[in-house]
PDB file of C-alpha atoms in Angstrom:
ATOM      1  CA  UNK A   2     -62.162-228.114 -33.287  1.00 84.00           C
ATOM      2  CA  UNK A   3     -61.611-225.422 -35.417  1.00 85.00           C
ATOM      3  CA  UNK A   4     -64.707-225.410 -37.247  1.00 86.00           C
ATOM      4  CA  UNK A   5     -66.606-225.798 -33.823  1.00 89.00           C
ATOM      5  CA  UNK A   6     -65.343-222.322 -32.870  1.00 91.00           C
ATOM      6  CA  UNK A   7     -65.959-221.084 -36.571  1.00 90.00           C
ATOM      7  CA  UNK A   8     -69.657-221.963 -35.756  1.00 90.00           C
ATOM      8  CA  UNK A   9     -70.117-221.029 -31.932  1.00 93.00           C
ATOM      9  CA  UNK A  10     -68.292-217.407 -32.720  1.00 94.00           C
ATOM     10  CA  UNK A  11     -70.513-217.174 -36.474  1.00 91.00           C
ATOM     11  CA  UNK A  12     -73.906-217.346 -34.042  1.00 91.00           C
ATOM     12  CA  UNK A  13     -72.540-215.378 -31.147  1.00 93.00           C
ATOM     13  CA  UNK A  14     -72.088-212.662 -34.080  1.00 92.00           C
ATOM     14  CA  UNK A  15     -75.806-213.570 -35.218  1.00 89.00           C
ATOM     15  CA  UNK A  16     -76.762-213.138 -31.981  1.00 90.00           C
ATOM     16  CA  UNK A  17     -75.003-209.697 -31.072  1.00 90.00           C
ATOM     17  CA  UNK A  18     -76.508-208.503 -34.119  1.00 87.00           C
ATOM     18  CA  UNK A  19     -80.177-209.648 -33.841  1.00 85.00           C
ATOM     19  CA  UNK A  20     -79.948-208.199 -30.079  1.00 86.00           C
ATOM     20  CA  UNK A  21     -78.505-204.635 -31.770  1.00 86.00           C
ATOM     21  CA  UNK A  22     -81.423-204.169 -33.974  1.00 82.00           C
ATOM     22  CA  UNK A  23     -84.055-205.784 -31.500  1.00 80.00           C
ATOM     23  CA  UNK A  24     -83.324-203.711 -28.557  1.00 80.00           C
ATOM     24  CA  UNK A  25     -85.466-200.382 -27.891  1.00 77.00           C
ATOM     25  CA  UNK A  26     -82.935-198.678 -25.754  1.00 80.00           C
ATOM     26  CA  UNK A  27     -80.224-197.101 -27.712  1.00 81.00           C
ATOM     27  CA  UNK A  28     -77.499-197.786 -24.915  1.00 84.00           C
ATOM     28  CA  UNK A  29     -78.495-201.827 -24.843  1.00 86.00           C
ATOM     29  CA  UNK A  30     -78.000-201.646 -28.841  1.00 86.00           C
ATOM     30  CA  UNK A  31     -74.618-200.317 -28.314  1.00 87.00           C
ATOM     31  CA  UNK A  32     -73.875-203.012 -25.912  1.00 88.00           C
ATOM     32  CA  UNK A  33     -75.188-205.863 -28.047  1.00 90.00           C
ATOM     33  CA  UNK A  34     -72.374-204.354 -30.753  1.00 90.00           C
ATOM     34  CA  UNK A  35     -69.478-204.995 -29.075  1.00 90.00           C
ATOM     35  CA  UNK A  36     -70.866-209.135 -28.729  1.00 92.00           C
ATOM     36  CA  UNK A  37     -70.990-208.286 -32.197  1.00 92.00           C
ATOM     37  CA  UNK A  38     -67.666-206.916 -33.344  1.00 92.00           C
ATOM     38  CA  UNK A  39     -65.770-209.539 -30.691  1.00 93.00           C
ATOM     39  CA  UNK A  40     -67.129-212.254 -32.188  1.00 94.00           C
ATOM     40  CA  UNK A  41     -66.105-211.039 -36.094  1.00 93.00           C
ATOM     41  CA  UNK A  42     -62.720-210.497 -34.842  1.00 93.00           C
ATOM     42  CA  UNK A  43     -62.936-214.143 -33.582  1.00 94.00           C
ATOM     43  CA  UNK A  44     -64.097-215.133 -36.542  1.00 92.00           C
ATOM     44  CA  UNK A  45     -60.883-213.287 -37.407  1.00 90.00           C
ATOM     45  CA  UNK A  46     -58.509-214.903 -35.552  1.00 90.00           C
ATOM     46  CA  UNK A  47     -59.747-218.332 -36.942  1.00 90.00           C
ATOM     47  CA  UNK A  48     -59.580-217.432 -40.227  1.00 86.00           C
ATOM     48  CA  UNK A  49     -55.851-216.956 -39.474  1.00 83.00           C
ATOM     49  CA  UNK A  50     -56.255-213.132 -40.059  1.00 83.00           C
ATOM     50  CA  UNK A  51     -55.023-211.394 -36.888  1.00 86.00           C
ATOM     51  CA  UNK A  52     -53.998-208.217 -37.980  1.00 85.00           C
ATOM     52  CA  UNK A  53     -57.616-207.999 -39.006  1.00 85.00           C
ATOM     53  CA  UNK A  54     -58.718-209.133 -35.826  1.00 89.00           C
ATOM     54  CA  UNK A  55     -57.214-206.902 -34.007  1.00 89.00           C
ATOM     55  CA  UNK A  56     -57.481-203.882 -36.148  1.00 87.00           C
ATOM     56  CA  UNK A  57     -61.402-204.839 -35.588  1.00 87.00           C
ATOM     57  CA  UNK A  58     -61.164-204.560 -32.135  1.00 89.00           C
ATOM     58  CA  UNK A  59     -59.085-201.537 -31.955  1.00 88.00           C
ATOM     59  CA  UNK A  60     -61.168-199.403 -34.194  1.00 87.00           C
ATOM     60  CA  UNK A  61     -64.867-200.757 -34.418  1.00 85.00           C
ATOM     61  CA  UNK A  62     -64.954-201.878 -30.878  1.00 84.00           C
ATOM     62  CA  UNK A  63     -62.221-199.099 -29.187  1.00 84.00           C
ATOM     63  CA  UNK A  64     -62.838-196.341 -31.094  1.00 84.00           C
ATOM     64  CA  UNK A  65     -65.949-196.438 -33.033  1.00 83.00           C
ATOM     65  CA  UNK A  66     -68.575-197.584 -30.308  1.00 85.00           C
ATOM     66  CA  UNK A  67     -66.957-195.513 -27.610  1.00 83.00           C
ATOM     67  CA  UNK A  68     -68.107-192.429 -30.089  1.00 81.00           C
ATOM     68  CA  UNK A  69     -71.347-194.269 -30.790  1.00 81.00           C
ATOM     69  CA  UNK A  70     -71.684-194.387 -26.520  1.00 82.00           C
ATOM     70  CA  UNK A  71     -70.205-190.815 -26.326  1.00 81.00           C
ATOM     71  CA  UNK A  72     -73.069-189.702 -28.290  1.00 78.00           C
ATOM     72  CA  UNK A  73     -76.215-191.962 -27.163  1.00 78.00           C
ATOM     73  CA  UNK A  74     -75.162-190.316 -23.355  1.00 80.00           C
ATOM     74  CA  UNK A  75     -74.543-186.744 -25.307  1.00 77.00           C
ATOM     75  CA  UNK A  76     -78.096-186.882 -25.992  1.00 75.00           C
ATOM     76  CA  UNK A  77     -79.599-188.452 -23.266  1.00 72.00           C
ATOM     77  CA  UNK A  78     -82.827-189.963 -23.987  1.00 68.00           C
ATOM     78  CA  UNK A  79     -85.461-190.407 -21.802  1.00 67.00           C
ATOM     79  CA  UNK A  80     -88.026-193.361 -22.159  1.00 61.00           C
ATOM     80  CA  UNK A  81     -90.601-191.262 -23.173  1.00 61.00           C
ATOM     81  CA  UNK A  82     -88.798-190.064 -25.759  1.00 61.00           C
ATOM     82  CA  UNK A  83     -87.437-193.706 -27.170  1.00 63.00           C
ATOM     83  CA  UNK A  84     -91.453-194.729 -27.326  1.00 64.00           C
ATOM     84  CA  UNK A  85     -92.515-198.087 -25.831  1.00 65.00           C
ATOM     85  CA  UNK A  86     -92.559-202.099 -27.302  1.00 68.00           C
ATOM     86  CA  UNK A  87     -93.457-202.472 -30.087  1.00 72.00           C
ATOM     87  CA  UNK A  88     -97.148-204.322 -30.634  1.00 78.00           C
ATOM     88  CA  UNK A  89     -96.953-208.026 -30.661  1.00 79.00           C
ATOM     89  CA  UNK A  90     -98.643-208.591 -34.110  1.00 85.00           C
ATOM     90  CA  UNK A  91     -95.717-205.667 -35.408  1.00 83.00           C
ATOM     91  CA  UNK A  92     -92.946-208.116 -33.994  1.00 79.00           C
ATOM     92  CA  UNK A  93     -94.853-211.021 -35.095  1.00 85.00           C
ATOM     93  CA  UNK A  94     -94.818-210.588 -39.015  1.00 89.00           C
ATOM     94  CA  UNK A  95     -91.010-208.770 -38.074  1.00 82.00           C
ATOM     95  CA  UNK A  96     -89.833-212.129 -36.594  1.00 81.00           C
ATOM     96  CA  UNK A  97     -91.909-214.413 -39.751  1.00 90.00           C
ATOM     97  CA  UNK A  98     -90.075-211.723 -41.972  1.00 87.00           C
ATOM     98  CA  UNK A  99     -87.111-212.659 -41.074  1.00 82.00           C
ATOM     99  CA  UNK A 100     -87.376-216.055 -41.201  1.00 87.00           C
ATOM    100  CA  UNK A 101     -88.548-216.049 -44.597  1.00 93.00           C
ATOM    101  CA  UNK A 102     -85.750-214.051 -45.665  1.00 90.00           C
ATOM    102  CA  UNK A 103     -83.262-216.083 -43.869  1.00 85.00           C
ATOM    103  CA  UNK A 104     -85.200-219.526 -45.637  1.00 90.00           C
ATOM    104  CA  UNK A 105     -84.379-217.437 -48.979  1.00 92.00           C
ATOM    105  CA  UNK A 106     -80.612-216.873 -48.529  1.00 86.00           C
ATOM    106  CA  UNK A 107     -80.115-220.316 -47.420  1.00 87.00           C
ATOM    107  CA  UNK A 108     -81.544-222.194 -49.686  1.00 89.00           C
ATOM    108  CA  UNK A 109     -79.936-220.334 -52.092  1.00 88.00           C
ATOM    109  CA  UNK A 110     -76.946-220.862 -50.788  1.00 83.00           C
ATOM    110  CA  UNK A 111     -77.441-224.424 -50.734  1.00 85.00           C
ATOM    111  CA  UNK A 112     -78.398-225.099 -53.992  1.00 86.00           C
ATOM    112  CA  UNK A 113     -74.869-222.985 -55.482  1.00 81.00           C
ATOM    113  CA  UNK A 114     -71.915-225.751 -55.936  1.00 80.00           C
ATOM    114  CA  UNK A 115     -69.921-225.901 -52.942  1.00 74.00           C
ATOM    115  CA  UNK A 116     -66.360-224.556 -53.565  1.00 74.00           C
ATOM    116  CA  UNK A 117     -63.955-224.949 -51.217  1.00 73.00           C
ATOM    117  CA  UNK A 118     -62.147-221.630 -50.144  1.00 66.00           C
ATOM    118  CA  UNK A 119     -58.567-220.611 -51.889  1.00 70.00           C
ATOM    119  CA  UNK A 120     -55.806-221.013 -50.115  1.00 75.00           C
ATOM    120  CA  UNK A 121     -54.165-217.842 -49.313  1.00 72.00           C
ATOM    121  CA  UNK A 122     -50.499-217.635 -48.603  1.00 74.00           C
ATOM    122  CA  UNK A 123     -48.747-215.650 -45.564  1.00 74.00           C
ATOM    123  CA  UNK A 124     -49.013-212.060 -46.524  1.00 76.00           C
ATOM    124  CA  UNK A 125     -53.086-212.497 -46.611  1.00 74.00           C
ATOM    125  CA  UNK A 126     -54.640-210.092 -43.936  1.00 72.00           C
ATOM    126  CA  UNK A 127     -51.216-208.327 -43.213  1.00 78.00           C
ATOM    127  CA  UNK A 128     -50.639-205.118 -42.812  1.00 83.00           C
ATOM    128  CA  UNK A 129     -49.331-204.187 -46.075  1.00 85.00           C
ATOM    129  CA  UNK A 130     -51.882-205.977 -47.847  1.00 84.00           C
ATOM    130  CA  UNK A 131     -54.704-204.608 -46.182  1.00 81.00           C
ATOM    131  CA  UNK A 132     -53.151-201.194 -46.970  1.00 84.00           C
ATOM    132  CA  UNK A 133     -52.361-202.034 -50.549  1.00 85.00           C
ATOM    133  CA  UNK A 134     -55.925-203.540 -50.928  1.00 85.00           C
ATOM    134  CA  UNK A 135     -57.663-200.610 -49.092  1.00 83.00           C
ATOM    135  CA  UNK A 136     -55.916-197.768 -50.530  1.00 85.00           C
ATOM    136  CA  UNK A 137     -55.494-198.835 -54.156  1.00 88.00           C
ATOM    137  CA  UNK A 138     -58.956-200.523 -55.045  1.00 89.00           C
ATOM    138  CA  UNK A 139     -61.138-199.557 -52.384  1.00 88.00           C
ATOM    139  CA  UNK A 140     -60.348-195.835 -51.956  1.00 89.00           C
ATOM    140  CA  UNK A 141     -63.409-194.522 -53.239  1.00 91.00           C
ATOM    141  CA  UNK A 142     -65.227-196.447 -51.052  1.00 88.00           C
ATOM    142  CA  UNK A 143     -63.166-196.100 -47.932  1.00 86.00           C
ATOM    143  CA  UNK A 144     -63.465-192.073 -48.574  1.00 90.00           C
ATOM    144  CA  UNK A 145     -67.417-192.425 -49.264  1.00 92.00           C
ATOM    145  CA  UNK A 146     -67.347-194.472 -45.427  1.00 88.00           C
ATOM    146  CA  UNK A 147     -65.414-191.727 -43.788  1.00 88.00           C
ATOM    147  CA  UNK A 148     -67.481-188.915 -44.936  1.00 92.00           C
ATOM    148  CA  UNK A 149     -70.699-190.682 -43.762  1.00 89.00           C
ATOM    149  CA  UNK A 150     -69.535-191.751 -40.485  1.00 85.00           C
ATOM    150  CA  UNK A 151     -68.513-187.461 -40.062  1.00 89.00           C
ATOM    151  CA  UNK A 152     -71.809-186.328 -41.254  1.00 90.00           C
ATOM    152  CA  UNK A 153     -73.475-188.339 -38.874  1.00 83.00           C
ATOM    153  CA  UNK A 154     -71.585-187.188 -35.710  1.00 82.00           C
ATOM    154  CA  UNK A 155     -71.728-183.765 -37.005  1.00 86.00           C
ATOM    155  CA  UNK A 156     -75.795-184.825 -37.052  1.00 84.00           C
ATOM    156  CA  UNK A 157     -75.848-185.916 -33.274  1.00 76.00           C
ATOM    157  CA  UNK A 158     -74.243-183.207 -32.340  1.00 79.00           C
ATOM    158  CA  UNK A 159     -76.602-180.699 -33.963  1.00 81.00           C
ATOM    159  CA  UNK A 160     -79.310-183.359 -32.372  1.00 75.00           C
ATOM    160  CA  UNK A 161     -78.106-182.942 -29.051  1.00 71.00           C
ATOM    161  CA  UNK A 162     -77.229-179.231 -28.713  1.00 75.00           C
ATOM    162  CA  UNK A 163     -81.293-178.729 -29.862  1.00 71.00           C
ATOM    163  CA  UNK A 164     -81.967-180.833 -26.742  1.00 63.00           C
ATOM    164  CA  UNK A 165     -79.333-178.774 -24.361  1.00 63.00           C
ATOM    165  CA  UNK A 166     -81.435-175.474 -24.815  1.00 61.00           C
ATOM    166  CA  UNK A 167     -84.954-177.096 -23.604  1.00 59.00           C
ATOM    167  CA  UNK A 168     -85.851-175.625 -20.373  1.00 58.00           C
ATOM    168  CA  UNK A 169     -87.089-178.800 -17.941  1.00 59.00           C
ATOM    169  CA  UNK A 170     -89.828-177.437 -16.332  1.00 54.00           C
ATOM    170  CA  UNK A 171     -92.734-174.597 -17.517  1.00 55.00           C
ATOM    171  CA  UNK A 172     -91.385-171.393 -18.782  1.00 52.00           C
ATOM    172  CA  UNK A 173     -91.510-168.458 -16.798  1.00 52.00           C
ATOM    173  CA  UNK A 174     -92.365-165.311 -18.467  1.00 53.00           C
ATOM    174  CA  UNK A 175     -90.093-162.166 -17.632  1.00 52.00           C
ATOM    175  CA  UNK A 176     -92.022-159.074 -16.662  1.00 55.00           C
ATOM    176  CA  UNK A 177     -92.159-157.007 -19.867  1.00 57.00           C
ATOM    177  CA  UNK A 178     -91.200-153.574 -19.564  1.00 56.00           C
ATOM    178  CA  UNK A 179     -93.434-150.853 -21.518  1.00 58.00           C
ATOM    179  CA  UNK A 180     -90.600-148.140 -21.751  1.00 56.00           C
ATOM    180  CA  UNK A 181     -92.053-146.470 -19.032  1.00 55.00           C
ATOM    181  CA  UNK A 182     -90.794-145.247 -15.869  1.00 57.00           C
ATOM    182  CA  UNK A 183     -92.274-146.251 -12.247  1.00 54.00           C
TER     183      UNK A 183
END
């Protein structure tokens, strides 16, 4: 039974994450991510990891999309401006792409020796190992992460304030004065 909801929660991931890169409206993308993230931390769960579960859903899903939906509305797209469908011979060789890549990665996978996972012992995914783990091999990293993730809110905004200054409709000019008197 477990492996059954291994599987189902493994393709509702797939899933989320096709329909984030396959969707033209930035708001559906968003959307599609948190089918995405619930489903890891499901994955989670199973994998008898809850702190990670649950430290998935609190930040990726609570606090990281809500910024991610805090800035799609910030800048407020209009269709126009997203573009329309792609043409179908564009998706076409996208979708053979894909396949082909996906054929790739499993048939290497397949044709590695099957090793059967370690067994990991109570203190894997708790909160002092993650910390430990996190902070003492994968700082550099971690810091390289949170730098991106502010330079590209600091980008959106600078995105969207360029949008807030557009008049809507034609621009009126002002009557010029000429330094005259009338």
């Amino acid at each position: 039974m477990r492996d059954a909801f291994f599987v189902a929660f493994s393709f509702l991931a797939i899933f989320g994450g096709f329909l984030t890169v396959s969707r033209r409206d930035p708001m559906y993308s968003a959307l599609s991510l948190i089918l995405f993230f619930g489903a890891i931390s499901g994955v989670m769960m199973i994998l008898a990891a809850p702190f990670l579960a649950l430290m998935q859903l609190m930040v990726y899903a609570g606090a990281i999309l809500v910024l991610f939906i805090f800035v799609i509305m910030l800048l407020a797209l209009r269709g126009e401006e997203i573009g329309g469908e792609r043409p179908w011979p564009l998706q076409l060789l996208a979708g053979i792409g894909c396949a082909v890549l996906f054929g790739l990665i499993a048939a290497a996978m397949l044709r590695a020796p099957f090793q059967a996972l370690p067994k990991v012992g109570p203190e894997f995914g708790s909160p002092e190992q993650v910390g430990r783990t996190m902070f003492a091999e994968f700082v550099l990293p971690f810091e390289v992460v949170s730098v991106l993730i502010l330079a590209a809110t600091m980008g959106a905004v600078v995105l969207a304030k360029k949008n807030l200054g557009k008049p809507e409709g034609p621009a009126v000019d002002a009557p010029k004065d000429h330094g005259g008197t009338h």
